[in-house]
PDB file of C-alpha atoms in Angstrom:
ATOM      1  CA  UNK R1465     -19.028  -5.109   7.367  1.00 64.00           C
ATOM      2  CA  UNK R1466     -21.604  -2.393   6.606  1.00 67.00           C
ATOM      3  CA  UNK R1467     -20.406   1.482   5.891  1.00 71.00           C
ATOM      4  CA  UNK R1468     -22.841   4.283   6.303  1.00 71.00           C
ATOM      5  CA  UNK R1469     -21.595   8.022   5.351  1.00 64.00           C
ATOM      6  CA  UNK R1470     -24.852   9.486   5.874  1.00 62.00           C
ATOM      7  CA  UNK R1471     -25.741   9.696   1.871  1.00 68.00           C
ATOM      8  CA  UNK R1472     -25.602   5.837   0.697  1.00 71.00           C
ATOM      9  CA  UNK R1473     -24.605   2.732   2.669  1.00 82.00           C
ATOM     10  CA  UNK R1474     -21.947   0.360   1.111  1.00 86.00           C
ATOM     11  CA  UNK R1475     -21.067  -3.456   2.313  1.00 89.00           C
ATOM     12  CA  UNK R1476     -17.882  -5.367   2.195  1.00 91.00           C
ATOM     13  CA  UNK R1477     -18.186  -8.796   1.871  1.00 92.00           C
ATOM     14  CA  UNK R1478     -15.016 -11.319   1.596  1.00 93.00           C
ATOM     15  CA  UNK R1479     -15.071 -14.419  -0.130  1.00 92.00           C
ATOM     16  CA  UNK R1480     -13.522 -17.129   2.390  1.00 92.00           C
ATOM     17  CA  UNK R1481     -10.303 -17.223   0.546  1.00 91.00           C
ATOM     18  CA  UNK R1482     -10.180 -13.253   0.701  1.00 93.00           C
ATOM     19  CA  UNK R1483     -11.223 -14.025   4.417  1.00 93.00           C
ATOM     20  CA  UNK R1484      -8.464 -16.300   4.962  1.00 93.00           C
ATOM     21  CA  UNK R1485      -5.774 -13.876   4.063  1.00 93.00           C
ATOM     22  CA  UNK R1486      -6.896 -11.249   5.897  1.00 94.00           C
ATOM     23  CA  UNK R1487      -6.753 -13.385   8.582  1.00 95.00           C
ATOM     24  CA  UNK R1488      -3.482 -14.348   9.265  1.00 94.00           C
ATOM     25  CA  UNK R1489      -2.670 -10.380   7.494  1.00 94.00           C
ATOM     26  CA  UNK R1490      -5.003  -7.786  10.111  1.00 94.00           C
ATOM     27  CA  UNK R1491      -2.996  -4.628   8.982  1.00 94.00           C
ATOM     28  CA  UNK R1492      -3.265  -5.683   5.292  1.00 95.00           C
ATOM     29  CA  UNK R1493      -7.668  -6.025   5.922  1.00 94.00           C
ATOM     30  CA  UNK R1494      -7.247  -2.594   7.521  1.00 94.00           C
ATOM     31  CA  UNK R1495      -5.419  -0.964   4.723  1.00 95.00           C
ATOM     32  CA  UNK R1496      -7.806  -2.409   2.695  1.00 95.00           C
ATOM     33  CA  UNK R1497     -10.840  -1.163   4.287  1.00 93.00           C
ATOM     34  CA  UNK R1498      -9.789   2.791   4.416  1.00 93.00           C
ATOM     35  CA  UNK R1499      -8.845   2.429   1.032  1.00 94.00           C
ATOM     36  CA  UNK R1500     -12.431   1.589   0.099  1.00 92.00           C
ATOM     37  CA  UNK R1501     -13.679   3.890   2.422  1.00 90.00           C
ATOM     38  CA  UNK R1502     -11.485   6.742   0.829  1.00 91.00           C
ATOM     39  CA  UNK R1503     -12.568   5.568  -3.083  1.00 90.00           C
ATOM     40  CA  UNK R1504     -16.488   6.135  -1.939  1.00 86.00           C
ATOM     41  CA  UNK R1505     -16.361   8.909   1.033  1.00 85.00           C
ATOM     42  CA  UNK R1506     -13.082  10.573   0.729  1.00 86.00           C
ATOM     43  CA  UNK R1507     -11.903  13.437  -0.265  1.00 89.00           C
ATOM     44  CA  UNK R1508      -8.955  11.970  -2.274  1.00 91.00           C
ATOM     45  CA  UNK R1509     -10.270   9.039  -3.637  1.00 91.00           C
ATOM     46  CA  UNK R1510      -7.313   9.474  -6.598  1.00 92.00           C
ATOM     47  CA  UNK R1511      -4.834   8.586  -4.197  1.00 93.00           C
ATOM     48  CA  UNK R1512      -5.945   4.583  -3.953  1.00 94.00           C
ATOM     49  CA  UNK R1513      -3.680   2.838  -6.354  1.00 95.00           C
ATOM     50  CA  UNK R1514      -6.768   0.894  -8.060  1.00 93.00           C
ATOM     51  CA  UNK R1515      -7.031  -0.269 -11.693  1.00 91.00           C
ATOM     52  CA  UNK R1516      -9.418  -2.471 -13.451  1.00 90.00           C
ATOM     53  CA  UNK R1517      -8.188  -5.402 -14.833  1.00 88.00           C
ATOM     54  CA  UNK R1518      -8.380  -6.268 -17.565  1.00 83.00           C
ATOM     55  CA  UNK R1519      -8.881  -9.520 -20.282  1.00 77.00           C
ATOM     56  CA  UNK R1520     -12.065 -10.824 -17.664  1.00 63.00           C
ATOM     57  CA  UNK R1521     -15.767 -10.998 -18.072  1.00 64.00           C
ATOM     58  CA  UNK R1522     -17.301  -9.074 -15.126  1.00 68.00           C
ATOM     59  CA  UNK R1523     -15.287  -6.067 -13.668  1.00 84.00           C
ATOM     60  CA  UNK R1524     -12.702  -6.742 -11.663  1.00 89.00           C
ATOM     61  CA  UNK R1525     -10.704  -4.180 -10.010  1.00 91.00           C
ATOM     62  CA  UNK R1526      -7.494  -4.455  -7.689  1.00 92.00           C
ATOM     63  CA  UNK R1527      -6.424  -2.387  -5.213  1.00 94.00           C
ATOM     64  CA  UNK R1528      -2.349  -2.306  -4.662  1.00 94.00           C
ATOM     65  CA  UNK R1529      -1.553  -2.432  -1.044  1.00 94.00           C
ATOM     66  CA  UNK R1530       2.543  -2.690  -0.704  1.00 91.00           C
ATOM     67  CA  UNK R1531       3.667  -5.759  -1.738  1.00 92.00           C
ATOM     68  CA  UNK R1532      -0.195  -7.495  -1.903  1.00 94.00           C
ATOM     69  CA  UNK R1533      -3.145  -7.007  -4.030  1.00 93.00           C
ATOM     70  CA  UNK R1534      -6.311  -6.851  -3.425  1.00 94.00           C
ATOM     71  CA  UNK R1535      -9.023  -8.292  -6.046  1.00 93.00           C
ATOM     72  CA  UNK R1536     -12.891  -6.727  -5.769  1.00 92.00           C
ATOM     73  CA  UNK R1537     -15.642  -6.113  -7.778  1.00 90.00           C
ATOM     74  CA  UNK R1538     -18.469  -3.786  -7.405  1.00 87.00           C
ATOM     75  CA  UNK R1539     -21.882  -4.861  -7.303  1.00 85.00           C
ATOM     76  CA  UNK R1540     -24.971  -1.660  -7.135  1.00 75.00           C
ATOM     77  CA  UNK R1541     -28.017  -1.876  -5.691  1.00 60.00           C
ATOM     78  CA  UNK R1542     -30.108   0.019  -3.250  1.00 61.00           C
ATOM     79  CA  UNK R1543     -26.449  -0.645  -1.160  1.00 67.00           C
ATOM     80  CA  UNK R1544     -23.531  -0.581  -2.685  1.00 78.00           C
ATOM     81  CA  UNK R1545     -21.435  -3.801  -1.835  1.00 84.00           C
ATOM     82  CA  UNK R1546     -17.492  -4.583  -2.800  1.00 87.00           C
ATOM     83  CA  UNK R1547     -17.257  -8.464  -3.100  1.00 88.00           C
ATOM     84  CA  UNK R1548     -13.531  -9.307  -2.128  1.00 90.00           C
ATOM     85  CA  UNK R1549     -12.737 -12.409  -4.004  1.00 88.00           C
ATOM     86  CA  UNK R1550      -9.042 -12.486  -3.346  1.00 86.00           C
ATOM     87  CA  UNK R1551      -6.630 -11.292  -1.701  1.00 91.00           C
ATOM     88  CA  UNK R1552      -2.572 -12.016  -1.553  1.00 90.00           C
ATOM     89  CA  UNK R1553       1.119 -10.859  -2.759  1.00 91.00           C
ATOM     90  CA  UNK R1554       1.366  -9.914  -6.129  1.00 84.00           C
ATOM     91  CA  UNK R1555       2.244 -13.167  -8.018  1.00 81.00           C
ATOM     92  CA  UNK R1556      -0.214 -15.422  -6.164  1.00 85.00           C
ATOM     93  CA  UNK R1557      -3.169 -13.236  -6.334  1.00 86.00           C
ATOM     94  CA  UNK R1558      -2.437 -13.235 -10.355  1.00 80.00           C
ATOM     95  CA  UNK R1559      -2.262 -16.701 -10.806  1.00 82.00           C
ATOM     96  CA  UNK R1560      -5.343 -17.857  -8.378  1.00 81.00           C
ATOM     97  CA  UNK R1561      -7.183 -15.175 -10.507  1.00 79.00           C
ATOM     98  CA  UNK R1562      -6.372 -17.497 -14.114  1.00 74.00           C
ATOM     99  CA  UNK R1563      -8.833 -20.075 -12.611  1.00 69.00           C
ATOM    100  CA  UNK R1564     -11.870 -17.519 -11.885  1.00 69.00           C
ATOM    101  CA  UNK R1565     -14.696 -17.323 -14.288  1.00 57.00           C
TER     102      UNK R1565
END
């Protein structure tokens, strides 16, 4: 799903396990999506409960959504585009993540 504000264009792409989730969880991918959009357009980007996590090679971030979380990282370019590589409630997301490299 491509993003244009006018001054840069950004992409979200979703891994198929990411994908999956959303899925079956529609108002979780929505949530989701504004909070992205309100970290790179918005006008109160501090108010997306994001942190980077930490312990990993690369930079992984995850975004807090109620009960789920949300795991991203950023990749630049002449686009900007958030890779969702997972996506789930708290203690599931944590655990899949132990088996990424």
């Amino acid at each position: 799903m491509k993003h244009n504000d006018g001054s840069f264009t950004y992409e979200i792409q979703y891994t198929k396990a990411a994908d999956r989730f959303f899925n079956s969880h529609e108002d979780v991918r929505g949530q989701y999506e504004a909070a992205i959009n309100e970290l790179l357009t918005g006008d109160h980007p501090e108010k997306v409960d994001v942190k980077r996590i930490k312990g990993k090679r690369g930079e992984y971030y995850r975004i807090k959504l109620g009960g789920y979380r949300v795991i991203y990282t950023v990749i630049n370019g002449t686009i900007v585009v958030i890779s969702t590589l997972l996506a789930g409630s708290r203690g599931d997301v944590y655990k899949k993540m132990s088996g990424m490299k």
